[in-house]
mmCIF file with all atom_site columns, C-alpha atoms in Angstrom:
data_model
loop_
_atom_site.group_PDB
_atom_site.id
_atom_site.type_symbol
_atom_site.label_atom_id
_atom_site.label_alt_id
_atom_site.label_comp_id
_atom_site.label_asym_id
_atom_site.label_entity_id
_atom_site.label_seq_id
_atom_site.pdbx_PDB_ins_code
_atom_site.Cartn_x
_atom_site.Cartn_y
_atom_site.Cartn_z
_atom_site.occupancy
_atom_site.B_iso_or_equiv
_atom_site.pdbx_formal_charge
_atom_site.auth_seq_id
_atom_site.auth_comp_id
_atom_site.auth_asym_id
_atom_site.auth_atom_id
_atom_site.pdbx_PDB_model_num
ATOM 1   C CA . MET A 1 1   ? -58.374 28.159  20.102  1.00 0.00 ? 1   MET A CA 1
ATOM 2   C CA . TRP A 1 2   ? -56.073 30.803  18.595  1.00 0.00 ? 2   TRP A CA 1
ATOM 3   C CA . LYS A 1 3   ? -54.269 31.392  21.911  1.00 0.00 ? 3   LYS A CA 1
ATOM 4   C CA . ARG A 1 4   ? -53.808 27.655  22.422  1.00 0.00 ? 4   ARG A CA 1
ATOM 5   C CA . THR A 1 5   ? -52.347 27.100  18.890  1.00 0.00 ? 5   THR A CA 1
ATOM 6   C CA . ASN A 1 6   ? -50.156 30.177  19.231  1.00 0.00 ? 6   ASN A CA 1
ATOM 7   C CA . GLY A 1 7   ? -48.860 28.934  22.594  1.00 0.00 ? 7   GLY A CA 1
ATOM 8   C CA . VAL A 1 8   ? -48.009 25.498  21.147  1.00 0.00 ? 8   VAL A CA 1
ATOM 9   C CA . THR A 1 9   ? -46.204 27.120  18.203  1.00 0.00 ? 9   THR A CA 1
ATOM 10  C CA . VAL A 1 10  ? -44.151 29.343  20.522  1.00 0.00 ? 10  VAL A CA 1
ATOM 11  C CA . ALA A 1 11  ? -43.251 26.324  22.668  1.00 0.00 ? 11  ALA A CA 1
ATOM 12  C CA . LEU A 1 12  ? -42.151 24.297  19.617  1.00 0.00 ? 12  LEU A CA 1
ATOM 13  C CA . VAL A 1 13  ? -40.062 27.145  18.181  1.00 0.00 ? 13  VAL A CA 1
ATOM 14  C CA . THR A 1 14  ? -38.422 27.663  21.580  1.00 0.00 ? 14  THR A CA 1
ATOM 15  C CA . ALA A 1 15  ? -37.651 23.942  21.870  1.00 0.00 ? 15  ALA A CA 1
ATOM 16  C CA . PHE A 1 16  ? -36.098 23.808  18.393  1.00 0.00 ? 16  PHE A CA 1
ATOM 17  C CA . CYS A 1 17  ? -33.982 26.900  19.024  1.00 0.00 ? 17  CYS A CA 1
ATOM 18  C CA . THR A 1 18  ? -32.800 25.539  22.364  1.00 0.00 ? 18  THR A CA 1
ATOM 19  C CA . ALA A 1 19  ? -31.899 22.180  20.778  1.00 0.00 ? 19  ALA A CA 1
ATOM 20  C CA . ALA A 1 20  ? -30.002 23.926  17.994  1.00 0.00 ? 20  ALA A CA 1
ATOM 21  C CA . VAL A 1 21  ? -28.013 26.086  20.413  1.00 0.00 ? 21  VAL A CA 1
ATOM 22  C CA . VAL A 1 22  ? -27.239 23.156  22.717  1.00 0.00 ? 22  VAL A CA 1
ATOM 23  C CA . GLY A 1 23  ? -26.263 21.006  19.723  1.00 0.00 ? 23  GLY A CA 1
ATOM 24  C CA . CYS A 1 24  ? -23.869 23.685  18.499  1.00 0.00 ? 24  CYS A CA 1
ATOM 25  C CA . THR A 1 25  ? -22.174 24.033  21.863  1.00 0.00 ? 25  THR A CA 1
ATOM 26  C CA . ALA A 1 26  ? -21.910 20.344  22.722  1.00 0.00 ? 26  ALA A CA 1
ATOM 27  C CA . LEU A 1 27  ? -18.420 19.107  23.535  1.00 0.00 ? 27  LEU A CA 1
ATOM 28  C CA . ALA A 1 28  ? -16.645 17.342  20.702  1.00 0.00 ? 28  ALA A CA 1
ATOM 29  C CA . PRO A 1 29  ? -15.434 13.813  21.395  1.00 0.00 ? 29  PRO A CA 1
ATOM 30  C CA . GLU A 1 30  ? -11.702 13.473  22.021  1.00 0.00 ? 30  GLU A CA 1
ATOM 31  C CA . ALA A 1 31  ? -9.616  12.930  18.910  1.00 0.00 ? 31  ALA A CA 1
ATOM 32  C CA . VAL A 1 32  ? -8.094  9.481   18.624  1.00 0.00 ? 32  VAL A CA 1
ATOM 33  C CA . GLU A 1 33  ? -4.729  8.997   16.909  1.00 0.00 ? 33  GLU A CA 1
ATOM 34  C CA . THR A 1 34  ? -4.898  6.272   14.279  1.00 0.00 ? 34  THR A CA 1
ATOM 35  C CA . PRO A 1 35  ? -1.545  4.601   13.628  1.00 0.00 ? 35  PRO A CA 1
ATOM 36  C CA . THR A 1 36  ? -0.320  4.641   10.051  1.00 0.00 ? 36  THR A CA 1
ATOM 37  C CA . THR A 1 37  ? 2.101   2.132   8.573   1.00 0.00 ? 37  THR A CA 1
ATOM 38  C CA . VAL A 1 38  ? 5.088   3.832   6.972   1.00 0.00 ? 38  VAL A CA 1
ATOM 39  C CA . MET A 1 39  ? 6.621   2.232   3.882   1.00 0.00 ? 39  MET A CA 1
ATOM 40  C CA . THR A 1 40  ? 10.374  2.696   3.638   1.00 0.00 ? 40  THR A CA 1
ATOM 41  C CA . ALA A 1 41  ? 12.356  3.120   0.420   1.00 0.00 ? 41  ALA A CA 1
ATOM 42  C CA . ASP A 1 42  ? 13.270  -0.572  0.373   1.00 0.00 ? 42  ASP A CA 1
ATOM 43  C CA . GLY A 1 43  ? 9.575   -1.554  0.466   1.00 0.00 ? 43  GLY A CA 1
ATOM 44  C CA . SER A 1 44  ? 9.535   -2.812  4.049   1.00 0.00 ? 44  SER A CA 1
ATOM 45  C CA . SER A 1 45  ? 7.109   -1.341  6.538   1.00 0.00 ? 45  SER A CA 1
ATOM 46  C CA . ALA A 1 46  ? 8.310   0.478   9.603   1.00 0.00 ? 46  ALA A CA 1
ATOM 47  C CA . ALA A 1 47  ? 6.600   0.539   12.986  1.00 0.00 ? 47  ALA A CA 1
ATOM 48  C CA . PRO A 1 48  ? 3.202   2.238   13.023  1.00 0.00 ? 48  PRO A CA 1
ATOM 49  C CA . VAL A 1 49  ? 3.483   5.977   13.537  1.00 0.00 ? 49  VAL A CA 1
ATOM 50  C CA . PRO A 1 50  ? 0.614   8.154   14.802  1.00 0.00 ? 50  PRO A CA 1
ATOM 51  C CA . SER A 1 51  ? -0.911  10.109  11.908  1.00 0.00 ? 51  SER A CA 1
ATOM 52  C CA . GLY A 1 52  ? 0.016   13.474  13.447  1.00 0.00 ? 52  GLY A CA 1
ATOM 53  C CA . THR A 1 53  ? 3.722   12.592  13.699  1.00 0.00 ? 53  THR A CA 1
ATOM 54  C CA . PRO A 1 54  ? 5.943   13.998  10.935  1.00 0.00 ? 54  PRO A CA 1
ATOM 55  C CA . GLU A 1 55  ? 7.631   11.467  8.662   1.00 0.00 ? 55  GLU A CA 1
ATOM 56  C CA . PRO A 1 56  ? 11.294  10.776  9.315   1.00 0.00 ? 56  PRO A CA 1
ATOM 57  C CA . GLU A 1 57  ? 13.607  12.465  6.845   1.00 0.00 ? 57  GLU A CA 1
ATOM 58  C CA . GLY A 1 58  ? 14.798  10.343  3.932   1.00 0.00 ? 58  GLY A CA 1
ATOM 59  C CA . SER A 1 59  ? 11.655  8.209   3.826   1.00 0.00 ? 59  SER A CA 1
ATOM 60  C CA . PRO A 1 60  ? 10.216  8.781   0.342   1.00 0.00 ? 60  PRO A CA 1
ATOM 61  C CA . GLU A 1 61  ? 6.500   8.831   -0.249  1.00 0.00 ? 61  GLU A CA 1
ATOM 62  C CA . CYS A 1 62  ? 4.670   8.185   -3.494  1.00 0.00 ? 62  CYS A CA 1
ATOM 63  C CA . ARG A 1 63  ? 2.867   11.339  -4.568  1.00 0.00 ? 63  ARG A CA 1
ATOM 64  C CA . LEU A 1 64  ? 1.202   10.800  -7.934  1.00 0.00 ? 64  LEU A CA 1
ATOM 65  C CA . PRO A 1 65  ? 1.072   13.975  -10.032 1.00 0.00 ? 65  PRO A CA 1
ATOM 66  C CA . ARG A 1 66  ? -2.324  15.379  -10.924 1.00 0.00 ? 66  ARG A CA 1
ATOM 67  C CA . GLY A 1 67  ? -3.512  14.702  -14.443 1.00 0.00 ? 67  GLY A CA 1
ATOM 68  C CA . ASP A 1 68  ? -3.173  10.917  -14.680 1.00 0.00 ? 68  ASP A CA 1
ATOM 69  C CA . SER A 1 69  ? -6.809  10.635  -15.733 1.00 0.00 ? 69  SER A CA 1
ATOM 70  C CA . THR A 1 70  ? -6.521  13.410  -18.329 1.00 0.00 ? 70  THR A CA 1
ATOM 71  C CA . ILE A 1 71  ? -4.365  11.687  -20.945 1.00 0.00 ? 71  ILE A CA 1
ATOM 72  C CA . LEU A 1 72  ? -6.207  12.639  -24.106 1.00 0.00 ? 72  LEU A CA 1
ATOM 73  C CA . SER A 1 73  ? -6.285  11.174  -27.583 1.00 0.00 ? 73  SER A CA 1
ATOM 74  C CA . ASP A 1 74  ? -4.471  13.092  -30.309 1.00 0.00 ? 74  ASP A CA 1
ATOM 75  C CA . GLU A 1 75  ? -2.410  15.063  -27.777 1.00 0.00 ? 75  GLU A CA 1
ATOM 76  C CA . LEU A 1 76  ? 1.268   14.882  -26.860 1.00 0.00 ? 76  LEU A CA 1
ATOM 77  C CA . LEU A 1 77  ? 1.833   12.599  -23.855 1.00 0.00 ? 77  LEU A CA 1
ATOM 78  C CA . ASP A 1 78  ? 2.961   14.765  -20.918 1.00 0.00 ? 78  ASP A CA 1
ATOM 79  C CA . VAL A 1 79  ? 6.307   13.356  -19.693 1.00 0.00 ? 79  VAL A CA 1
ATOM 80  C CA . GLY A 1 80  ? 5.762   15.274  -16.428 1.00 0.00 ? 80  GLY A CA 1
ATOM 81  C CA . LEU A 1 81  ? 3.294   12.552  -15.407 1.00 0.00 ? 81  LEU A CA 1
ATOM 82  C CA . TYR A 1 82  ? 6.312   10.301  -14.851 1.00 0.00 ? 82  TYR A CA 1
ATOM 83  C CA . ALA A 1 83  ? 8.390   12.674  -12.687 1.00 0.00 ? 83  ALA A CA 1
ATOM 84  C CA . ALA A 1 84  ? 7.393   10.952  -9.425  1.00 0.00 ? 84  ALA A CA 1
ATOM 85  C CA . MET A 1 85  ? 8.186   7.448   -10.665 1.00 0.00 ? 85  MET A CA 1
ATOM 86  C CA . ALA A 1 86  ? 10.659  5.670   -8.420  1.00 0.00 ? 86  ALA A CA 1
ATOM 87  C CA . ASP A 1 87  ? 11.255  2.118   -7.306  1.00 0.00 ? 87  ASP A CA 1
ATOM 88  C CA . PHE A 1 88  ? 9.859   1.844   -3.774  1.00 0.00 ? 88  PHE A CA 1
ATOM 89  C CA . GLY A 1 89  ? 11.113  -1.715  -3.518  1.00 0.00 ? 89  GLY A CA 1
ATOM 90  C CA . PRO A 1 90  ? 9.759   -5.242  -3.946  1.00 0.00 ? 90  PRO A CA 1
ATOM 91  C CA . ARG A 1 91  ? 6.500   -6.168  -2.253  1.00 0.00 ? 91  ARG A CA 1
ATOM 92  C CA . ALA A 1 92  ? 3.795   -8.808  -2.535  1.00 0.00 ? 92  ALA A CA 1
ATOM 93  C CA . GLY A 1 93  ? 2.581   -8.791  -6.133  1.00 0.00 ? 93  GLY A CA 1
ATOM 94  C CA . ALA A 1 94  ? 5.538   -6.713  -7.354  1.00 0.00 ? 94  ALA A CA 1
ATOM 95  C CA . GLU A 1 95  ? 8.675   -8.777  -6.850  1.00 0.00 ? 95  GLU A CA 1
ATOM 96  C CA . GLY A 1 96  ? 10.104  -8.353  -10.349 1.00 0.00 ? 96  GLY A CA 1
ATOM 97  C CA . THR A 1 97  ? 13.357  -6.663  -11.373 1.00 0.00 ? 97  THR A CA 1
ATOM 98  C CA . VAL A 1 98  ? 13.659  -2.980  -12.260 1.00 0.00 ? 98  VAL A CA 1
ATOM 99  C CA . SER A 1 99  ? 16.255  -1.877  -14.826 1.00 0.00 ? 99  SER A CA 1
ATOM 100 C CA . TYR A 1 100 ? 17.600  1.661   -15.062 1.00 0.00 ? 100 TYR A CA 1
ATOM 101 C CA . ALA A 1 101 ? 18.668  3.795   -18.028 1.00 0.00 ? 101 ALA A CA 1
ATOM 102 C CA . GLU A 1 102 ? 22.163  5.306   -18.192 1.00 0.00 ? 102 GLU A CA 1
ATOM 103 C CA . ASP A 1 103 ? 20.788  8.598   -16.816 1.00 0.00 ? 103 ASP A CA 1
ATOM 104 C CA . GLY A 1 104 ? 19.467  6.809   -13.693 1.00 0.00 ? 104 GLY A CA 1
ATOM 105 C CA . THR A 1 105 ? 15.790  6.939   -14.622 1.00 0.00 ? 105 THR A CA 1
ATOM 106 C CA . LEU A 1 106 ? 13.574  3.855   -14.602 1.00 0.00 ? 106 LEU A CA 1
ATOM 107 C CA . ALA A 1 107 ? 13.776  1.933   -17.887 1.00 0.00 ? 107 ALA A CA 1
ATOM 108 C CA . SER A 1 108 ? 11.930  -1.385  -17.599 1.00 0.00 ? 108 SER A CA 1
ATOM 109 C CA . TYR A 1 109 ? 10.412  -3.940  -15.247 1.00 0.00 ? 109 TYR A CA 1
ATOM 110 C CA . LEU A 1 110 ? 10.794  -7.710  -15.617 1.00 0.00 ? 110 LEU A CA 1
ATOM 111 C CA . VAL A 1 111 ? 7.616   -9.402  -14.335 1.00 0.00 ? 111 VAL A CA 1
ATOM 112 C CA . ALA A 1 112 ? 8.041   -12.110 -11.679 1.00 0.00 ? 112 ALA A CA 1
ATOM 113 C CA . PRO A 1 113 ? 5.594   -14.987 -11.087 1.00 0.00 ? 113 PRO A CA 1
ATOM 114 C CA . GLY A 1 114 ? 2.569   -13.756 -9.117  1.00 0.00 ? 114 GLY A CA 1
ATOM 115 C CA . ASP A 1 115 ? 3.016   -10.066 -9.983  1.00 0.00 ? 115 ASP A CA 1
ATOM 116 C CA . SER A 1 116 ? -0.065  -7.897  -10.577 1.00 0.00 ? 116 SER A CA 1
ATOM 117 C CA . LYS A 1 117 ? -0.432  -4.574  -12.383 1.00 0.00 ? 117 LYS A CA 1
ATOM 118 C CA . ASP A 1 118 ? -1.851  -2.844  -9.299  1.00 0.00 ? 118 ASP A CA 1
ATOM 119 C CA . ALA A 1 119 ? 1.059   -3.867  -7.066  1.00 0.00 ? 119 ALA A CA 1
ATOM 120 C CA . ILE A 1 120 ? 3.607   -2.959  -9.764  1.00 0.00 ? 120 ILE A CA 1
ATOM 121 C CA . ARG A 1 121 ? 2.031   0.495   -10.242 1.00 0.00 ? 121 ARG A CA 1
ATOM 122 C CA . ASN A 1 122 ? 2.076   1.000   -6.478  1.00 0.00 ? 122 ASN A CA 1
ATOM 123 C CA . ARG A 1 123 ? 5.730   -0.071  -6.205  1.00 0.00 ? 123 ARG A CA 1
ATOM 124 C CA . LEU A 1 124 ? 6.757   2.312   -8.997  1.00 0.00 ? 124 LEU A CA 1
ATOM 125 C CA . CYS A 1 125 ? 4.471   5.223   -8.044  1.00 0.00 ? 125 CYS A CA 1
ATOM 126 C CA . VAL A 1 126 ? 2.746   5.495   -11.402 1.00 0.00 ? 126 VAL A CA 1
ATOM 127 C CA . GLY A 1 127 ? -0.956  6.030   -12.083 1.00 0.00 ? 127 GLY A CA 1
ATOM 128 C CA . ASP A 1 128 ? -3.192  3.595   -13.952 1.00 0.00 ? 128 ASP A CA 1
ATOM 129 C CA . TYR A 1 129 ? -3.551  5.624   -17.135 1.00 0.00 ? 129 TYR A CA 1
ATOM 130 C CA . SER A 1 130 ? 0.079   6.733   -17.200 1.00 0.00 ? 130 SER A CA 1
ATOM 131 C CA . PHE A 1 131 ? 1.182   3.093   -16.906 1.00 0.00 ? 131 PHE A CA 1
ATOM 132 C CA . GLU A 1 132 ? -1.139  2.061   -19.738 1.00 0.00 ? 132 GLU A CA 1
ATOM 133 C CA . ALA A 1 133 ? 0.239   4.836   -21.967 1.00 0.00 ? 133 ALA A CA 1
ATOM 134 C CA . LEU A 1 134 ? 3.822   3.627   -21.363 1.00 0.00 ? 134 LEU A CA 1
ATOM 135 C CA . ASN A 1 135 ? 2.964   0.181   -22.706 1.00 0.00 ? 135 ASN A CA 1
ATOM 136 C CA . ALA A 1 136 ? 0.551   1.077   -25.508 1.00 0.00 ? 136 ALA A CA 1
ATOM 137 C CA . VAL A 1 137 ? 2.836   0.195   -28.455 1.00 0.00 ? 137 VAL A CA 1
ATOM 138 C CA . ARG A 1 138 ? 4.663   -3.003  -27.491 1.00 0.00 ? 138 ARG A CA 1
ATOM 139 C CA . ARG A 1 139 ? 2.112   -4.630  -25.138 1.00 0.00 ? 139 ARG A CA 1
ATOM 140 C CA . GLY A 1 140 ? -1.179  -3.002  -26.001 1.00 0.00 ? 140 GLY A CA 1
ATOM 141 C CA . SER A 1 141 ? -3.401  -0.933  -23.741 1.00 0.00 ? 141 SER A CA 1
ATOM 142 C CA . LEU A 1 142 ? -6.494  1.228   -23.803 1.00 0.00 ? 142 LEU A CA 1
ATOM 143 C CA . TYR A 1 143 ? -4.404  3.752   -25.783 1.00 0.00 ? 143 TYR A CA 1
ATOM 144 C CA . SER A 1 144 ? -3.650  1.233   -28.556 1.00 0.00 ? 144 SER A CA 1
ATOM 145 C CA . VAL A 1 145 ? -5.359  1.211   -31.921 1.00 0.00 ? 145 VAL A CA 1
ATOM 146 C CA . GLU A 1 146 ? -6.195  -2.443  -32.458 1.00 0.00 ? 146 GLU A CA 1
ATOM 147 C CA . PRO A 1 147 ? -8.994  -3.813  -34.666 1.00 0.00 ? 147 PRO A CA 1
ATOM 148 C CA . THR A 1 148 ? -10.333 -6.352  -32.155 1.00 0.00 ? 148 THR A CA 1
ATOM 149 C CA . ASN A 1 149 ? -10.195 -3.925  -29.197 1.00 0.00 ? 149 ASN A CA 1
ATOM 150 C CA . GLN A 1 150 ? -8.624  -6.659  -27.079 1.00 0.00 ? 150 GLN A CA 1
ATOM 151 C CA . ALA A 1 151 ? -5.197  -5.056  -26.629 1.00 0.00 ? 151 ALA A CA 1
ATOM 152 C CA . TYR A 1 152 ? -6.207  -3.388  -23.366 1.00 0.00 ? 152 TYR A CA 1
ATOM 153 C CA . LEU A 1 153 ? -6.954  -6.815  -21.832 1.00 0.00 ? 153 LEU A CA 1
ATOM 154 C CA . THR A 1 154 ? -3.327  -7.953  -22.104 1.00 0.00 ? 154 THR A CA 1
ATOM 155 C CA . PRO A 1 155 ? -2.515  -10.185 -19.100 1.00 0.00 ? 155 PRO A CA 1
ATOM 156 C CA . LEU A 1 156 ? 0.827   -10.272 -17.304 1.00 0.00 ? 156 LEU A CA 1
ATOM 157 C CA . TYR A 1 157 ? 3.084   -13.285 -17.749 1.00 0.00 ? 157 TYR A CA 1
ATOM 158 C CA . ALA A 1 158 ? 6.203   -14.067 -15.727 1.00 0.00 ? 158 ALA A CA 1
ATOM 159 C CA . GLY A 1 159 ? 9.128   -12.883 -17.848 1.00 0.00 ? 159 GLY A CA 1
ATOM 160 C CA . ASP A 1 160 ? 7.205   -10.049 -19.562 1.00 0.00 ? 160 ASP A CA 1
ATOM 161 C CA . THR A 1 161 ? 9.063   -6.765  -19.944 1.00 0.00 ? 161 THR A CA 1
ATOM 162 C CA . LEU A 1 162 ? 7.124   -3.614  -19.054 1.00 0.00 ? 162 LEU A CA 1
ATOM 163 C CA . ASN A 1 163 ? 8.255   -0.222  -20.303 1.00 0.00 ? 163 ASN A CA 1
ATOM 164 C CA . LEU A 1 164 ? 8.832   2.443   -17.642 1.00 0.00 ? 164 LEU A CA 1
ATOM 165 C CA . SER A 1 165 ? 10.053  5.395   -19.711 1.00 0.00 ? 165 SER A CA 1
ATOM 166 C CA . PRO A 1 166 ? 7.981   7.801   -21.807 1.00 0.00 ? 166 PRO A CA 1
ATOM 167 C CA . HIS A 1 167 ? 10.962  7.973   -24.185 1.00 0.00 ? 167 HIS A CA 1
ATOM 168 C CA . THR A 1 168 ? 11.049  4.216   -25.001 1.00 0.00 ? 168 THR A CA 1
ATOM 169 C CA . ILE A 1 169 ? 7.346   3.469   -25.535 1.00 0.00 ? 169 ILE A CA 1
ATOM 170 C CA . ALA A 1 170 ? 8.055   2.287   -29.086 1.00 0.00 ? 170 ALA A CA 1
ATOM 171 C CA . SER A 1 171 ? 11.093  0.137   -28.240 1.00 0.00 ? 171 SER A CA 1
ATOM 172 C CA . VAL A 1 172 ? 10.667  -1.580  -24.837 1.00 0.00 ? 172 VAL A CA 1
ATOM 173 C CA . GLY A 1 173 ? 8.148   -4.218  -23.778 1.00 0.00 ? 173 GLY A CA 1
ATOM 174 C CA . ASP A 1 174 ? 6.728   -7.619  -24.711 1.00 0.00 ? 174 ASP A CA 1
ATOM 175 C CA . VAL A 1 175 ? 3.867   -9.988  -23.905 1.00 0.00 ? 175 VAL A CA 1
ATOM 176 C CA . ASN A 1 176 ? 4.840   -13.587 -23.170 1.00 0.00 ? 176 ASN A CA 1
ATOM 177 C CA . GLY A 1 177 ? 7.895   -13.208 -25.436 1.00 0.00 ? 177 GLY A CA 1
ATOM 178 C CA . GLU A 1 178 ? 5.889   -11.621 -28.273 1.00 0.00 ? 178 GLU A CA 1
ATOM 179 C CA . VAL A 1 179 ? 6.542   -8.027  -29.359 1.00 0.00 ? 179 VAL A CA 1
ATOM 180 C CA . HIS A 1 180 ? 3.643   -6.016  -30.760 1.00 0.00 ? 180 HIS A CA 1
ATOM 181 C CA . SER A 1 181 ? 3.724   -2.756  -32.656 1.00 0.00 ? 181 SER A CA 1
ATOM 182 C CA . TYR A 1 182 ? 0.340   -1.129  -32.072 1.00 0.00 ? 182 TYR A CA 1
ATOM 183 C CA . GLU A 1 183 ? -0.475  2.374   -33.202 1.00 0.00 ? 183 GLU A CA 1
ATOM 184 C CA . THR A 1 184 ? -1.555  4.682   -30.397 1.00 0.00 ? 184 THR A CA 1
ATOM 185 C CA . VAL A 1 185 ? -4.300  7.255   -30.039 1.00 0.00 ? 185 VAL A CA 1
ATOM 186 C CA . LEU A 1 186 ? -1.873  9.651   -28.346 1.00 0.00 ? 186 LEU A CA 1
ATOM 187 C CA . ILE A 1 187 ? 1.134   11.503  -29.669 1.00 0.00 ? 187 ILE A CA 1
ATOM 188 C CA . LEU A 1 188 ? 4.361   10.050  -28.281 1.00 0.00 ? 188 LEU A CA 1
ATOM 189 C CA . PRO A 1 189 ? 7.143   12.263  -26.942 1.00 0.00 ? 189 PRO A CA 1
ATOM 190 C CA . PRO A 1 190 ? 10.530  11.977  -28.714 1.00 0.00 ? 190 PRO A CA 1
ATOM 191 C CA . GLN A 1 191 ? 11.630  8.318   -28.625 1.00 0.00 ? 191 GLN A CA 1
ATOM 192 C CA . ARG A 1 192 ? 15.142  6.931   -28.079 1.00 0.00 ? 192 ARG A CA 1
#
């Protein structure tokens, strides 16, 4: 019985080792190029480009800075989170008007009918939490101190003004024509 069990064990171990070696040396399937849609600076999409093809020069890409999810209470808001903000052009859900400050930086966004926060954030290359921090005082957000805790549920209305500068958090923005003045849980950078 011992020789029979030992023989079966040896056969099984040999089979497993052979399968492992063959599995490791099997040919990999051919790579398939998946086309990627390229968004141009004016918000229109260019022809699909294979993913391995380098981007044409002058075609900006939204690269959100790291740290958007680390905006902490009782700390100075990092203005570096807004360095990548740019207007990548109107698109579905973000057809409002962008205004610029004298220094050429983004200042505000006038909401158009049918706009959504997600599309606006995508158009302007700004993260969720960074966007909420920009509008904490005048519109209310999860960074607002508000007794009913409803400020962060503020809907968008056509004609609303959204703040786009970390230096005008206390002076730009409204909700359906109404201006709020919420305290925030974060420390604001110097305001203009």
